[in-house]
Amino acid sequence: QVQLVESGGGSVQAGGSLTLSCAVSGTTIKHYCMAWFRQDPGKEREGVASISPGSSVITYADSVKGRFTISRDNAKNTLYLQMNSLKPEDTGTYYCAATATWNVCDSTAEFHIWGQGTQVTVS
C-alpha cells in the first residue's frame, strides 16, 4: 500500500512561514512526479507547485512564485513545501500528490496517489 501523509500545517499570522512535509511509504519516490495542491470549501482545487523526479523541472502557480519553494529528498522518500511571506489567501487544505506515469510533470498531470491533506490557516 502506497501512502502519502502530509504534516506541518497550522495557523500563522500574515507574513509568517510554514514548512509542509509529505512522507511517502510503500514505494520509493525517486521515479515519481510529485506536486502540492490546495483547496478551500467551495473553491476549485489549485495546483501550487510540482517537481520532477530529479528536481530538474519545477513549476509554481503564479500566486506563490517567489514565496514558496518545493523540494524533495528521494533518499528520505519525502516531499517538502517551504512557504514564506504567507498571505490570508494562502489559507486552505494542502495536499501532496504523486504519479509514476506522466508526460510533462506539472500540476496538470494525472496524479494517482493523494495524501489526506493538512490545514493551513493564515490570519
Coordinates of N, CA and C in Angstrom, one line a residue:
Q1 N 0.8 -1.2 0.0 CA 0.0 0.0 0.0 C 0.9 1.2 0.0
V2 N 0.7 2.1 -1.0 CA 1.4 3.4 -1.1 C 0.6 4.4 -0.3
Q3 N 1.2 5.1 0.6 CA 0.5 6.1 1.4 C 1.4 7.4 1.5
L4 N 0.7 8.5 1.3 CA 1.2 9.9 1.4 C 0.6 10.5 2.7
V5 N 1.5 11.0 3.6 CA 1.0 11.7 4.8 C 1.6 13.0 4.9
E6 N 0.7 14.1 4.9 CA 1.2 15.4 5.0 C 1.3 15.8 6.5
S7 N 2.2 16.7 6.8 CA 2.3 17.3 8.1 C 2.9 18.7 8.0
G8 N 2.8 19.4 9.1 CA 3.4 20.8 9.1 C 2.4 21.9 9.0
G9 N 1.2 21.6 8.8 CA 0.2 22.7 8.7 C -0.1 23.3 10.1
G10 N -0.8 24.4 10.1 CA -1.1 25.1 11.3 C -1.6 26.5 11.0
S11 N -1.7 27.3 12.1 CA -2.2 28.6 12.0 C -1.0 29.6 12.1
V12 N -0.9 30.6 11.3 CA 0.2 31.5 11.3 C -0.3 32.9 10.9
Q13 N 0.3 33.9 11.4 CA 0.0 35.3 11.0 C 0.5 35.6 9.6
A14 N -0.2 36.5 9.0 CA 0.3 37.0 7.7 C 1.7 37.5 7.8
G15 N 2.5 37.1 6.8 CA 3.9 37.3 6.7 C 4.8 36.2 7.3
G16 N 4.2 35.3 8.0 CA 4.9 34.2 8.6 C 5.2 33.1 7.6
S17 N 5.8 32.0 8.2 CA 6.3 30.9 7.3 C 5.8 29.6 7.9
L18 N 5.7 28.6 7.1 CA 5.4 27.2 7.4 C 6.1 26.3 6.4
T19 N 6.5 25.2 6.9 CA 7.1 24.1 6.0 C 6.2 22.9 6.1
L20 N 5.7 22.5 5.0 CA 4.9 21.3 4.9 C 5.8 20.1 4.5
S21 N 5.5 18.9 5.0 CA 6.2 17.7 4.6 C 5.2 16.7 4.1
C22 N 5.6 15.8 3.2 CA 4.8 14.7 2.7 C 5.7 13.5 2.8
A23 N 5.4 12.6 3.7 CA 6.1 11.4 3.9 C 5.5 10.3 3.1
V24 N 6.2 9.6 2.3 CA 5.7 8.5 1.4 C 6.2 7.2 1.9
S25 N 5.3 6.3 2.1 CA 5.6 4.9 2.4 C 5.0 3.9 1.4
G26 N 5.6 2.8 1.3 CA 5.1 1.7 0.4 C 5.8 1.7 -1.0
T27 N 6.6 2.7 -1.3 CA 7.3 2.8 -2.5 C 8.4 3.8 -2.5
T28 N 9.3 3.7 -3.3 CA 10.3 4.8 -3.5 C 9.7 5.9 -4.4
I29 N 10.0 7.1 -4.1 CA 9.5 8.2 -4.9 C 10.5 8.7 -6.0
K30 N 11.6 8.0 -6.1 CA 12.6 8.5 -7.0 C 12.3 8.6 -8.4
H31 N 11.2 7.9 -8.8 CA 10.8 7.9 -10.2 C 9.4 8.6 -10.4
Y32 N 8.9 9.2 -9.3 CA 7.6 9.8 -9.3 C 7.6 11.3 -9.6
C33 N 6.7 11.8 -10.4 CA 6.4 13.2 -10.5 C 5.5 13.5 -9.2
M34 N 5.8 14.6 -8.6 CA 5.1 14.9 -7.3 C 4.7 16.4 -7.4
A35 N 3.6 16.7 -6.6 CA 3.1 18.1 -6.6 C 2.3 18.4 -5.3
W36 N 2.2 19.6 -5.0 CA 1.3 20.1 -4.0 C 0.1 20.8 -4.6
F37 N -1.1 20.6 -4.0 CA -2.3 21.2 -4.3 C -2.9 21.8 -3.1
R38 N -3.8 22.8 -3.3 CA -4.6 23.3 -2.1 C -6.0 23.6 -2.5
Q39 N -6.9 23.6 -1.5 CA -8.3 23.8 -1.8 C -9.0 24.3 -0.5
D40 N -9.9 25.2 -0.7 CA -10.9 25.6 0.3 C -12.2 25.2 -0.1
P41 N -13.1 24.9 0.9 CA -14.5 24.5 0.5 C -15.2 25.5 -0.4
G42 N -15.8 25.0 -1.4 CA -16.5 25.9 -2.4 C -15.6 26.4 -3.5
K43 N -14.3 26.1 -3.4 CA -13.4 26.6 -4.5 C -12.8 25.4 -5.2
E44 N -12.3 25.7 -6.4 CA -11.6 24.6 -7.2 C -10.3 24.3 -6.6
R45 N -9.9 23.1 -6.7 CA -8.5 22.7 -6.3 C -7.5 23.4 -7.2
E46 N -6.4 23.9 -6.6 CA -5.4 24.7 -7.3 C -4.1 24.0 -7.2
G47 N -3.4 23.8 -8.3 CA -2.1 23.3 -8.3 C -1.1 24.4 -7.8
V48 N -0.4 24.1 -6.8 CA 0.5 25.0 -6.1 C 1.9 24.9 -6.7
A49 N 2.5 23.7 -6.8 CA 3.8 23.5 -7.3 C 4.0 22.1 -7.7
S50 N 4.9 21.8 -8.5 CA 5.3 20.4 -8.9 C 6.7 20.3 -9.1
I51 N 7.2 19.0 -9.0 CA 8.6 18.8 -9.1 C 8.9 17.4 -9.8
S52 N 9.8 17.4 -10.7 CA 10.1 16.1 -11.4 C 11.0 15.2 -10.6
P53 N 11.1 14.0 -11.0 CA 11.9 13.0 -10.1 C 13.3 13.5 -9.7
G54 N 14.0 14.1 -10.7 CA 15.4 14.6 -10.4 C 15.4 16.0 -10.0
S55 N 14.3 16.7 -9.8 CA 14.2 18.1 -9.5 C 14.6 19.0 -10.6
S56 N 14.7 18.5 -11.8 CA 15.2 19.3 -13.0 C 14.1 20.2 -13.5
V57 N 12.8 19.8 -13.3 CA 11.7 20.6 -13.8 C 10.8 20.9 -12.6
I58 N 10.7 22.2 -12.3 CA 9.9 22.7 -11.2 C 8.9 23.8 -11.7
T59 N 7.7 23.7 -11.2 CA 6.7 24.7 -11.6 C 6.0 25.2 -10.4
Y60 N 5.5 26.5 -10.5 CA 4.8 27.1 -9.4 C 3.6 27.9 -10.0
A61 N 2.5 27.9 -9.2 CA 1.4 28.8 -9.6 C 1.9 30.2 -9.4
D62 N 1.4 31.1 -10.3 CA 1.8 32.5 -10.3 C 1.6 33.1 -8.9
S63 N 0.6 32.7 -8.2 CA 0.2 33.3 -6.9 C 1.2 33.0 -5.8
V64 N 2.1 32.0 -6.0 CA 3.1 31.7 -5.0 C 4.5 31.8 -5.4
K65 N 4.7 32.2 -6.7 CA 6.1 32.4 -7.1 C 6.9 33.4 -6.3
G66 N 8.1 33.1 -5.9 CA 8.9 33.9 -5.1 C 8.7 33.8 -3.7
R67 N 7.6 33.1 -3.3 CA 7.3 32.9 -1.8 C 7.4 31.5 -1.4
F68 N 7.1 30.5 -2.3 CA 7.1 29.1 -1.9 C 8.2 28.4 -2.6
T69 N 8.7 27.3 -2.0 CA 9.7 26.5 -2.6 C 9.4 25.1 -2.4
I70 N 9.3 24.3 -3.5 CA 9.1 22.9 -3.5 C 10.4 22.2 -3.6
S71 N 10.6 21.1 -2.8 CA 11.8 20.3 -2.9 C 11.5 18.9 -2.5
R72 N 12.4 18.0 -2.8 CA 12.2 16.6 -2.4 C 13.5 16.0 -2.0
D73 N 13.4 15.0 -1.1 CA 14.6 14.2 -0.7 C 14.2 12.8 -1.0
N74 N 14.7 12.3 -2.2 CA 14.3 11.0 -2.6 C 14.8 9.9 -1.7
A75 N 16.0 10.1 -1.1 CA 16.5 9.2 -0.1 C 15.7 9.0 1.1
K76 N 15.0 10.1 1.5 CA 14.1 10.1 2.6 C 12.6 9.9 2.3
N77 N 12.4 9.7 1.0 CA 11.0 9.5 0.5 C 10.1 10.6 1.0
T78 N 10.5 11.8 0.9 CA 9.8 13.0 1.4 C 9.8 14.1 0.5
L79 N 8.6 14.8 0.3 CA 8.4 16.0 -0.4 C 8.1 17.1 0.5
Y80 N 8.6 18.3 0.2 CA 8.5 19.5 1.1 C 7.9 20.7 0.3
L81 N 7.3 21.5 1.1 CA 6.9 22.8 0.6 C 7.2 23.9 1.6
Q82 N 8.2 24.7 1.3 CA 8.5 25.8 2.2 C 7.7 27.0 1.8
M83 N 7.0 27.6 2.7 CA 6.0 28.7 2.4 C 6.5 29.9 3.3
N84 N 6.8 30.9 2.6 CA 7.3 32.2 3.2 C 6.3 33.3 2.9
S85 N 6.4 34.4 3.6 CA 5.5 35.6 3.4 C 4.1 35.2 3.1
L86 N 3.5 34.4 4.0 CA 2.2 33.8 3.8 C 1.1 35.0 3.9
K87 N 0.1 34.8 3.1 CA -1.0 35.7 3.0 C -2.3 35.0 3.3
P88 N -3.3 35.8 3.8 CA -4.6 35.1 4.1 C -5.1 34.3 2.9
E89 N -4.9 34.7 1.7 CA -5.4 33.9 0.6 C -4.7 32.6 0.4
D90 N -3.6 32.3 1.1 CA -3.0 31.0 1.1 C -3.7 30.0 2.0
T91 N -4.7 30.4 2.7 CA -5.4 29.5 3.6 C -6.1 28.4 2.8
G92 N -6.0 27.2 3.3 CA -6.7 26.1 2.6 C -6.1 24.8 3.1
T93 N -6.7 23.7 2.6 CA -6.1 22.4 2.9 C -5.1 22.0 1.8
Y94 N -3.9 21.7 2.2 CA -2.9 21.4 1.3 C -2.7 19.9 1.2
Y95 N -2.6 19.4 -0.1 CA -2.5 18.0 -0.4 C -1.2 17.8 -1.2
C96 N -0.5 16.7 -0.9 CA 0.5 16.2 -1.8 C 0.0 15.1 -2.7
A97 N 0.6 15.0 -3.8 CA 0.2 14.0 -4.8 C 1.3 13.5 -5.6
A98 N 1.2 12.3 -6.1 CA 2.3 11.6 -6.8 C 1.7 10.8 -8.0
T99 N 2.5 10.7 -9.0 CA 2.2 9.7 -10.1 C 3.5 9.2 -10.7
A100 N 3.4 7.9 -11.0 CA 4.6 7.3 -11.7 C 4.5 7.3 -13.2
T101 N 3.3 7.7 -13.7 CA 3.1 7.8 -15.2 C 2.7 9.2 -15.5
W102 N 3.5 9.9 -16.3 CA 3.2 11.2 -16.7 C 3.9 11.6 -18.0
N103 N 3.4 12.6 -18.6 CA 4.1 13.1 -19.8 C 5.0 14.3 -19.4
V104 N 4.3 15.5 -19.2 CA 5.0 16.6 -18.6 C 4.7 16.6 -17.1
C105 N 5.7 16.8 -16.3 CA 5.5 16.9 -14.9 C 5.1 18.3 -14.4
D106 N 3.8 18.6 -14.4 CA 3.4 19.8 -13.8 C 2.0 19.5 -13.2
S107 N 1.3 20.6 -12.7 CA 0.1 20.4 -12.0 C -1.0 19.8 -12.8
T108 N -0.9 19.8 -14.1 CA -1.9 19.3 -15.0 C -1.8 17.8 -15.2
A109 N -0.7 17.2 -14.7 CA -0.6 15.7 -14.8 C -1.7 15.0 -14.0
E110 N -1.9 13.8 -14.4 CA -2.9 12.9 -13.7 C -2.3 12.3 -12.5
F111 N -2.5 12.8 -11.4 CA -1.9 12.2 -10.2 C -2.8 11.1 -9.6
H112 N -2.2 10.0 -9.3 CA -2.9 8.8 -8.9 C -2.9 8.5 -7.4
I113 N -2.0 9.1 -6.7 CA -1.9 8.9 -5.3 C -1.9 10.2 -4.6
W114 N -2.8 10.3 -3.5 CA -3.0 11.5 -2.8 C -2.9 11.3 -1.3
G115 N -2.5 12.4 -0.7 CA -2.5 12.4 0.8 C -3.8 12.8 1.3
Q116 N -3.9 12.9 2.6 CA -5.2 13.2 3.3 C -5.3 14.7 3.5
G117 N -4.3 15.5 3.4 CA -4.3 16.9 3.5 C -3.9 17.4 4.8
T118 N -3.4 18.6 4.9 CA -3.1 19.3 6.1 C -3.6 20.7 6.0
Q119 N -4.1 21.2 7.1 CA -4.8 22.6 7.1 C -3.8 23.7 7.3
V120 N -3.8 24.7 6.5 CA -3.0 25.9 6.7 C -4.0 27.1 6.8
T121 N -3.9 27.8 7.9 CA -4.7 29.0 8.1 C -3.8 30.2 8.4
V122 N -4.0 31.2 7.6 CA -3.2 32.5 7.7 C -4.2 33.6 8.0
S123 N -3.9 34.3 9.1 CA -4.8 35.4 9.5 C -4.0 36.7 9.7

